[in-house]
Every structure is written in C-alpha cells, then in structure tokens.
Coordinates of C-alpha atoms and ligand atoms in Angstrom, one line a residue:
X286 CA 22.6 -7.6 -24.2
X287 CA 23.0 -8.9 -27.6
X288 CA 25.8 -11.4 -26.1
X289 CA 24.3 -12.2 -23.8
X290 CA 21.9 -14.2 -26.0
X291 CA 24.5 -15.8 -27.7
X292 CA 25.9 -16.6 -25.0
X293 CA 22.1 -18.3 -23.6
X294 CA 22.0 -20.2 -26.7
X295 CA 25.3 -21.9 -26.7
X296 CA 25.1 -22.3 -22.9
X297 CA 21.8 -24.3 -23.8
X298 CA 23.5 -26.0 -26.7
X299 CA 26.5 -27.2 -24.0
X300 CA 24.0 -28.9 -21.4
X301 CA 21.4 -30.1 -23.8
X302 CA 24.9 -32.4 -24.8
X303 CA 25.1 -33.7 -20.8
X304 CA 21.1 -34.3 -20.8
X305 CA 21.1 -38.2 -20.7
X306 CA 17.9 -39.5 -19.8
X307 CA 14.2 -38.1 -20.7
X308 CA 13.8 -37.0 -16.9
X309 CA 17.0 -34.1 -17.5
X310 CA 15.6 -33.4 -20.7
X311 CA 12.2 -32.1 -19.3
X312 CA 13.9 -30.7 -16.5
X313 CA 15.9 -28.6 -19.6
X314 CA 12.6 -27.7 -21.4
X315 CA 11.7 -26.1 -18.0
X316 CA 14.6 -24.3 -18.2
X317 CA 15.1 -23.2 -21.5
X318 CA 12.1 -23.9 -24.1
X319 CA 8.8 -23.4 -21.4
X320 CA 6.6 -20.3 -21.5
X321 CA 9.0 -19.0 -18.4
X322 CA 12.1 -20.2 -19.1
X323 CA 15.0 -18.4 -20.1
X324 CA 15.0 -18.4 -23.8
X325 CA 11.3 -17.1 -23.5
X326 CA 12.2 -14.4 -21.1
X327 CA 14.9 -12.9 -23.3
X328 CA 12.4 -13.0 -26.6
X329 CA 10.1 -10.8 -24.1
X330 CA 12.6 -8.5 -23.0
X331 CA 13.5 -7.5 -27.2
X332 CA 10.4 -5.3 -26.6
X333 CA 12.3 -3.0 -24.6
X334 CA 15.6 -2.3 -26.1
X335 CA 16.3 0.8 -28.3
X336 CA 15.3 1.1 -31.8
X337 CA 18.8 0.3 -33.3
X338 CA 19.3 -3.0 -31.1
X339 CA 15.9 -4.4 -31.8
X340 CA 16.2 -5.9 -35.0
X341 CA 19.9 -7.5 -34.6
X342 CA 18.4 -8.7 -30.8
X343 CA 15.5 -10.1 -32.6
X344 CA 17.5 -12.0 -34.9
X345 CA 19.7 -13.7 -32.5
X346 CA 16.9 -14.4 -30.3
X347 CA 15.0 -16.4 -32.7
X348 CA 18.2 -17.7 -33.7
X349 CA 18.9 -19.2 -30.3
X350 CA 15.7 -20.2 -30.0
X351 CA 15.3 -22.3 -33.0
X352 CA 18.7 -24.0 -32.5
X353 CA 18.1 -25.0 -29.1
X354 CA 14.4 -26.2 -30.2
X355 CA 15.6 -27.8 -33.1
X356 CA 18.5 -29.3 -31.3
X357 CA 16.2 -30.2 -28.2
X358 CA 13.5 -32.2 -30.7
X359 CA 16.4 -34.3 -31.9
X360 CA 17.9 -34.8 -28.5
X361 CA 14.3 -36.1 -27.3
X362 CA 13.6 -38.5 -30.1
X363 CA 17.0 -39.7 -29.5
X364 CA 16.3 -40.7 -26.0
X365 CA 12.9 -41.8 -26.9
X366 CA 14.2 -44.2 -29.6
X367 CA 17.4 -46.1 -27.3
X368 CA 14.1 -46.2 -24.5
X369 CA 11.9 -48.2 -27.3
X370 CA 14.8 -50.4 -28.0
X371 CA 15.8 -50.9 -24.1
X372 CA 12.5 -52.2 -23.4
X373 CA 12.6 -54.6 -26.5
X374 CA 16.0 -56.2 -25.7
X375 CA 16.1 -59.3 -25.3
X376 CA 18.9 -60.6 -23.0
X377 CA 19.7 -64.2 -24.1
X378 CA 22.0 -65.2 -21.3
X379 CA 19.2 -65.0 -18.9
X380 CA 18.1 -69.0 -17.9
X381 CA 15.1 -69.4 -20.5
X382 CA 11.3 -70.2 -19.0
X383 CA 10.9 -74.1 -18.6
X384 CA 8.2 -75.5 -21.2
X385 CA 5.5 -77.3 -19.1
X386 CA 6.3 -81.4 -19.9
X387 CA 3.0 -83.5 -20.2
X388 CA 2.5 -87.0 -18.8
X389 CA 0.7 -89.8 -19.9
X390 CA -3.2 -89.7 -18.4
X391 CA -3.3 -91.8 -15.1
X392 CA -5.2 -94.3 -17.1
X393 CA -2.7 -94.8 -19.5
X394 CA -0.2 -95.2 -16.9
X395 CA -2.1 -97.9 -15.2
X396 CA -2.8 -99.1 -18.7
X397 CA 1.3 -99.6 -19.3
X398 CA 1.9 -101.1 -16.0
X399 CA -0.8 -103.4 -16.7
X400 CA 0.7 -104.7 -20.2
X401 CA 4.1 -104.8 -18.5
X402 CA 2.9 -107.0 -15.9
X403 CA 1.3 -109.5 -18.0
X404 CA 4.0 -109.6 -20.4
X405 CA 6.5 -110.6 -17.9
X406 CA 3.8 -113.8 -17.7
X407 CA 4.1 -114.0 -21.1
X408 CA 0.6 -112.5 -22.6
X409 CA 0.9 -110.3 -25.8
X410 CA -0.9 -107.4 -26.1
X411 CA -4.4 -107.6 -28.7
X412 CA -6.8 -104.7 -30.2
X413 CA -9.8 -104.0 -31.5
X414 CA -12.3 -101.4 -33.1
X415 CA -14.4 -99.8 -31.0
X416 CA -17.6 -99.5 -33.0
X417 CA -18.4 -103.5 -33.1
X418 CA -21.0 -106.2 -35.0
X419 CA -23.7 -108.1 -32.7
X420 CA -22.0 -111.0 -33.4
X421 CA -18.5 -109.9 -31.8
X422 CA -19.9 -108.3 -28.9
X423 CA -23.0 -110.9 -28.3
X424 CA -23.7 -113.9 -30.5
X425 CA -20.2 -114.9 -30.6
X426 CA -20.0 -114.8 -26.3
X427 CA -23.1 -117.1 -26.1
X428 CA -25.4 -113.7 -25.2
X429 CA -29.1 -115.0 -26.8
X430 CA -31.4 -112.0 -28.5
X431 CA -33.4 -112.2 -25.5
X432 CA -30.5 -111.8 -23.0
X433 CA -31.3 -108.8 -20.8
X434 CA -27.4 -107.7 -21.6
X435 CA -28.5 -107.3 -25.3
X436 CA -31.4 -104.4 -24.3
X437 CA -31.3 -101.2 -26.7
X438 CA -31.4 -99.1 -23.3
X439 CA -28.5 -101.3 -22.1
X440 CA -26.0 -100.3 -25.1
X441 CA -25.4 -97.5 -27.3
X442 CA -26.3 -98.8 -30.6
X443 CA -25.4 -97.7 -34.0
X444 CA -27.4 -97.7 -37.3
X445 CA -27.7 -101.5 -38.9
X446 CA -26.9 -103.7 -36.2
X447 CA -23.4 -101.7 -34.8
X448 CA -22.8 -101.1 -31.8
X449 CA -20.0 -99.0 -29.2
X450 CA -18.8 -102.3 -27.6
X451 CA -19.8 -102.8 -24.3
X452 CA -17.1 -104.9 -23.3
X453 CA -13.8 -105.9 -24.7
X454 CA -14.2 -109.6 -24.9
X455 CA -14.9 -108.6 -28.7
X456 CA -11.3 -108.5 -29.2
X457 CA -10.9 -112.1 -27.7
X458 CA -13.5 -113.2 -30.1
X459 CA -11.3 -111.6 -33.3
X460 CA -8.2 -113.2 -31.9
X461 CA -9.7 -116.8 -31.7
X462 CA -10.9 -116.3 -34.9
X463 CA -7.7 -115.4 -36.4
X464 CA -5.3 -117.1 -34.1
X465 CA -5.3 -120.9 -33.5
X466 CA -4.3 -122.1 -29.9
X467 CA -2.1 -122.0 -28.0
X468 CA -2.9 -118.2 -26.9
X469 CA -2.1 -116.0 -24.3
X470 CA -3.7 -112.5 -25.0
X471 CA -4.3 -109.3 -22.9
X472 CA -6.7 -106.8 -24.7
X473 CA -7.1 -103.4 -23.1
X474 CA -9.6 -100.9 -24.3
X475 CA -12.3 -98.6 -23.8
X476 CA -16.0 -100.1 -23.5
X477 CA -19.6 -98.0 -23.7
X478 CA -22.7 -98.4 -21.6
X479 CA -25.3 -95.9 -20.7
X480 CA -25.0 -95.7 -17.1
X481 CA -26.1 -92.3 -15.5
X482 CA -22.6 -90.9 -14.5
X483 CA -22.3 -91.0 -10.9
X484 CA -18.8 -91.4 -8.3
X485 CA -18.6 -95.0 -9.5
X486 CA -20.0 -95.1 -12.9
X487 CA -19.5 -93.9 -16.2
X488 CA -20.7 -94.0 -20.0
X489 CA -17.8 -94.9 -20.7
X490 CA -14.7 -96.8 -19.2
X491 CA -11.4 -99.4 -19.8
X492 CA -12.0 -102.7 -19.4
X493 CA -8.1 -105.2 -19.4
X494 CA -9.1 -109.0 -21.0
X495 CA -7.3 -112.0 -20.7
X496 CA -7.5 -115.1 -22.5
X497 CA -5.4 -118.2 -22.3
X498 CA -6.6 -121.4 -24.6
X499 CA -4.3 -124.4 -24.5
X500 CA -4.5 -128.3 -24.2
X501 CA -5.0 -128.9 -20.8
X502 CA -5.8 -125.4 -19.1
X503 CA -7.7 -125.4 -15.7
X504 CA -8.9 -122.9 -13.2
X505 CA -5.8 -123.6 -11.5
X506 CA -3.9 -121.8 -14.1
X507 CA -6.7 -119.3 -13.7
X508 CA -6.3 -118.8 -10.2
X509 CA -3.0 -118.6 -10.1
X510 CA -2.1 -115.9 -12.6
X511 CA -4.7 -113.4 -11.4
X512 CA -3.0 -113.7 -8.0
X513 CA 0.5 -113.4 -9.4
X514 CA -1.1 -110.2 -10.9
X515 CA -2.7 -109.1 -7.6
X516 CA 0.2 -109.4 -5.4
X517 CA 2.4 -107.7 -7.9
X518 CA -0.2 -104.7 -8.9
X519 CA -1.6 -104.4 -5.3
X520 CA 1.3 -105.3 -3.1
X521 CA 2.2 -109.5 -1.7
X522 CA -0.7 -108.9 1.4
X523 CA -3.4 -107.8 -0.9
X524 CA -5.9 -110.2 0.3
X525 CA -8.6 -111.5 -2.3
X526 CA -11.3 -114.0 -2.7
X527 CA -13.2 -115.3 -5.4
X528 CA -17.2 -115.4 -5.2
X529 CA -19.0 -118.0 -7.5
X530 CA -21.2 -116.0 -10.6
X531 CA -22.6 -116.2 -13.6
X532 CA -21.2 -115.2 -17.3
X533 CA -22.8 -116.6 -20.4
X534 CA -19.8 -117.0 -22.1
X535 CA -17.8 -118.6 -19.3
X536 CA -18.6 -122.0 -16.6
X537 CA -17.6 -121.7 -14.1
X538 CA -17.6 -118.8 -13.8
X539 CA -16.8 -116.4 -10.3
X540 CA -16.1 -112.3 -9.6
X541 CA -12.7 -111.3 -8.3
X542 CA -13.6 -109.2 -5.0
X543 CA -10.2 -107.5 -3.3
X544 CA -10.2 -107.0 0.7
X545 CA -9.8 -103.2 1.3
X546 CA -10.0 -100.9 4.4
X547 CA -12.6 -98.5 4.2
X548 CA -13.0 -94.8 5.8
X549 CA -14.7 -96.1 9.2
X550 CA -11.4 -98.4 10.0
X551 CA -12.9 -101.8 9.3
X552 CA -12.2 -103.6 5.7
X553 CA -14.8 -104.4 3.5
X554 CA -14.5 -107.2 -0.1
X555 CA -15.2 -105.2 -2.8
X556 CA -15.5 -106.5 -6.8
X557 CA -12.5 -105.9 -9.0
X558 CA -14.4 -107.9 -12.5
X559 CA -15.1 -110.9 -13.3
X560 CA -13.8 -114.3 -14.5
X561 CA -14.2 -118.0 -15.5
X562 CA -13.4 -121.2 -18.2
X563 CA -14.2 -120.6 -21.5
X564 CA -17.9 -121.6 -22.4
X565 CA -17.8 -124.7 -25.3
X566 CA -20.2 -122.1 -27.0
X567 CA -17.8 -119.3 -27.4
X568 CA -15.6 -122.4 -28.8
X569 CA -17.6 -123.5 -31.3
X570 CA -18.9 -120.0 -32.3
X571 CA -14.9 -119.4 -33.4
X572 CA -14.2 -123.0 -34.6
X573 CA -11.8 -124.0 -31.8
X574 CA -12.3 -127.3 -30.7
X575 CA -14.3 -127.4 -27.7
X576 CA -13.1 -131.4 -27.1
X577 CA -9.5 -130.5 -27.3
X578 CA -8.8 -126.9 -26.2
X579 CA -9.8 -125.4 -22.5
X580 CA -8.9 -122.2 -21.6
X581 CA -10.1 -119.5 -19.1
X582 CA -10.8 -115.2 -19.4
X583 CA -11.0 -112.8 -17.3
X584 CA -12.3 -108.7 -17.4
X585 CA -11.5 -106.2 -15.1
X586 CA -12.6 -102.9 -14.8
X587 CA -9.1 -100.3 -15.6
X588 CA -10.8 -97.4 -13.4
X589 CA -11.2 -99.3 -10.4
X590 CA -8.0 -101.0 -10.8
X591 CA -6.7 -97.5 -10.4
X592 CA -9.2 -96.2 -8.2
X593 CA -8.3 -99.4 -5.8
X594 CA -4.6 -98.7 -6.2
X595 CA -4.4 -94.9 -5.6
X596 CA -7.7 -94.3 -3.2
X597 CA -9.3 -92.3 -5.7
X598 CA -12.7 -91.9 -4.7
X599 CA -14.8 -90.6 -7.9
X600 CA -14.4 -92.0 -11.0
X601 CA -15.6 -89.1 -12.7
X602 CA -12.0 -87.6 -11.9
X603 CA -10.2 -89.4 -14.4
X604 CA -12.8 -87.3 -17.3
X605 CA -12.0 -83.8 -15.8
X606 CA -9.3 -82.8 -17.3
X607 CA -8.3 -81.1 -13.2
X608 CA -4.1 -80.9 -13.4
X609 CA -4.4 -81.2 -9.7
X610 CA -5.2 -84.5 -10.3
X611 CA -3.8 -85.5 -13.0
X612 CA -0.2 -84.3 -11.9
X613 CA -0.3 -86.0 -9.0
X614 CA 0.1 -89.4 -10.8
Ligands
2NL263 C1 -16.7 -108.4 -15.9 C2 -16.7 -109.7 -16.6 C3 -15.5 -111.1 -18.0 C4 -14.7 -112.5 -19.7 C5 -14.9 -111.3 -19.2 C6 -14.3 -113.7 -21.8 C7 -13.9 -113.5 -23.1 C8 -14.1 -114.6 -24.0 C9 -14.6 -115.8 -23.5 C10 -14.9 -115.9 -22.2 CL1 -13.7 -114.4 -25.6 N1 -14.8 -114.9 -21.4 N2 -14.2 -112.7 -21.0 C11 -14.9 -113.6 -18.9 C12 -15.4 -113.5 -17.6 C13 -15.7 -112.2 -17.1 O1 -15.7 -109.9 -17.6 O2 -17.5 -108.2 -15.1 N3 -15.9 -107.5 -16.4 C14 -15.8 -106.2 -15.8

C-alpha cells in the first residue's frame, strides 16, 4: 500500500513531464488532481488501513499530492505563458498590409491637366486671395453699384466692403495691375455664390481664367486658342460654337456652348463659360493703355469642364467625400 503511493506520485510526476499542451494537462487534472481522480482516491482509502500504517500512509499521501499539485500549477502556468506569447508573435516575413495611397481630388486633376494644357500654349499660371475688395471683384471689371451682379443676395459678403469672390477675374485684375503687357495668364481658383445647391449648382465652385493683352490681339487669337484647348481637352471632333452675349467687362463678348449627346440619343449645345475682348474700362481701371493694348479673356466653369469630360451627372458629387467616386478618377 504505502508503495504504491509512491509509486502514484512519481508516475504522475513522469507524465505531467510529456503533458504539452493545456488540452493534456486538463485531461491530467482529471486524472490525478480532480475530486475522483487517483490521487484523491488513495487520500480516501488512508481511512481504512490499520492503526500503525495510517500515519506513514498519510504522510506520503499528502506528500504526493502536494508535489504533483505544486508541480501541476507550474506546468500550467508554463503552458499558459508560451500560449500568451504565441498569440503575440509577430512573424515579420509575412508580406506586410499595403497602406491605402491617396490621389489628388478629380478636381485637382482636371485642374493640372488644365495648367498643363495652357502652358504648352505658353500661359503661366496666376493666384489670388479668396476673400476680395469691391474694387477687384466689381469696380475694376466695369460692374456699376447698381449692376444686378453686385446684389447682397447675389454674393456672400464680408464685413467692410469684402467679399468671397464670385469669380476669378479678380486675379486678372491684380496681374494687370502688377504686370505690364505683353501677358498671357491662366488663373484657376475657387469662386462663391449663393445658389441653392442643386445637381448643377453649387455655393461654391472652380472657375479657370485666361487673359492675353498684347499689341495687336483679336478675337481670332481668341478663337483659336480656346479651340486648340477644346480639341485637346475634349477630343479633335468635339464640336463647339460660339453664341453672341453680354459681359460688362468684355465687347464683344459670346458664351462657349460644347455639342454633346444626351441620354435620349440626340445631341444637344450646352454652355461651357463665357468669353470676349477686353472692355477699354477694365483698361483704364488698371492703367493699361486702352489705345495701344487689345486683348481678350475667357472663364470657364472647372466642374462642368469635368462633369462634360467624364459624364458625371451631379455636381454635388465632387463635395461628398463618396471613395466610389472619387477612386474612379
Ligand atoms: C463666365 C464668364 C468670363 C472673363 C470671364 C475677364 C477678365 C478680365 C477682363 C475681361 Cl480681367 N474678362 N474674364 C471674360 C468673359 C467671361 O466669364 O460665364 N464664366 C463662367
């Protein structure tokens, strides 16, 4: 008898050594440790051996008992531990998670493409501030006080006379004031008017100048860039036409409409901006000299040069920040 629980506690001892995973070790506290395994069973037979056994079998017993706990504990928070650290290694040969890569905004693309075409034509590339004087964004383009273009519900103005421009022919103005022909500017930028936001309007949009002022500049020279622009940005067939208007700060003056198919099959003209020559006023306003100089602008609208372009049917689109949009482009 009293061997025999030596013999249970080393045996324990022996295959608590093979247990490698937590899975055998439970399966060895069933065994050995539980209230019916085997090391519990011989503590409960002690009760019935003879009076001069009992106190050596007790001994042993608790002995055996207390090893095997002692050395199952350890075991367990051994396999616990390299578990813990298994499930925090990292394995740096594996092929890392690609980092999503941005793209500039559609707008900005069509923005670049727009500077790179006029630059092969030789325009450079003017700024200018966003929060503007009445004289930049009105007096200076011939617009009168009285002009319906000049209405507080028309604009969003600004305490003491400021104003979010509401066009960018405000930077053509501060380059003719600076610069002294010839020029040959582009100027693309963002422009404010309270429209109610609908699939073709916004509060706010990007409006592309030019402005060419030299000796002897005609509306031929007019003519013929913005259809070197159209065939290039639109494709060689892009039919267009131009349709006589009215700008105060340009005579002539005529909108640029682009001939486009539309969802019921047919084609229909529709308007891409305006242009026209220079006014004298917007001359004199600068101190260029209306007598010698002639020159000729033009503003499109950015969105619907991209809207026209890629079919996109809602303006609002560009503003939504939807990557299903946006990464198509
Ligand atoms: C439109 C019309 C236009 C201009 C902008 C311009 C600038 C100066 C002098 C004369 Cl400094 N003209 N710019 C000329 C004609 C039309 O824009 O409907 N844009 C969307």
């Amino acid at each position: 008898m009293l061997e025999q629980f030596e013999k249970i506690g080393s045996q324990a001892l022996a295959e608590l050594h093979e247990v490698r995973d937590l899975k055998a070790l439970e399966d060895f506290r069933l065994k050995y440790l539980s209230r019916k395994g085997l090391l519990m069973q011989l503590l409960s037979e002690i009760g019935r051996l003879g009076p001069e056994e009992k106190p050596r079998a007790g001994q042993l017993a608790n002995k055996a008992k207390n090893e095997v706990t002692a050395a199952f504990e350890e075991r367990k928070k051994a396999l616990e531990d390299a578990q813990k650290q298994r499930r925090e290694f990292v394995d740096v040969t594996l092929p890392g998670i690609p980092m999503a890569i941005g793209r500039p905004h559609v707008i900005t693309q069509t923005i670049d493409e727009l500077l790179e075409i006029f630059g092969r034509m030789g325009f450079g590339v003017a700024y200018g501030p966003e929060v503007e004087d009445e004289w930049h964004n009105f007096i200076a383009l011939n617009i009168p006080p009285e002009h319906p273009a000049r209405d507080p519900l028309d604009n969003f103005y600004l305490e003491e006379s400021l104003l979010l421009r509401s066009q960018t022919s405000t930077i053509q103005i501060r380059v003719m004031e600076k610069q002294k022909p010839p020029i040959r500017v582009v100027a693309p930028g963002r422009v404010y008017r309270p429209d109610t936001v609908d699939a073709t309007h916004m509060f706010m949009f990007h409006q592309l100048e030019a402005l060419v002022v030299d000796e002897g500049v005609t509306m031929v020279d007019m003519k013929t860039t913005i259809e070197q622009f159209i065939h290039v940005f639109f494709g060689a067939d892009t039919q267009w036409r131009f349709r006589p208007s009215f700008f105060p700060f340009t005579e002539p003056s005529a909108e640029v409409d682009l001939l486009l198919a539309d969802k019921s099959g047919g084609e229909r003209w529709v308007e891409m901006g305006g242009c026209g020559m220079v006014d004298p006023n917007v001359f004199d306003a600068v101190g260029i000299d209306s007598e010698k100089y002639t020159g000729w602008a033009f503003g499109f609208g950015i969105e619907r040069l991209a809207m026209r372009k890629y079919a996109i049917p809602d303006v609002r689109w560009f503003t939504e920040n939807d990557l299903r949009f946006l990464n198509q482009f």
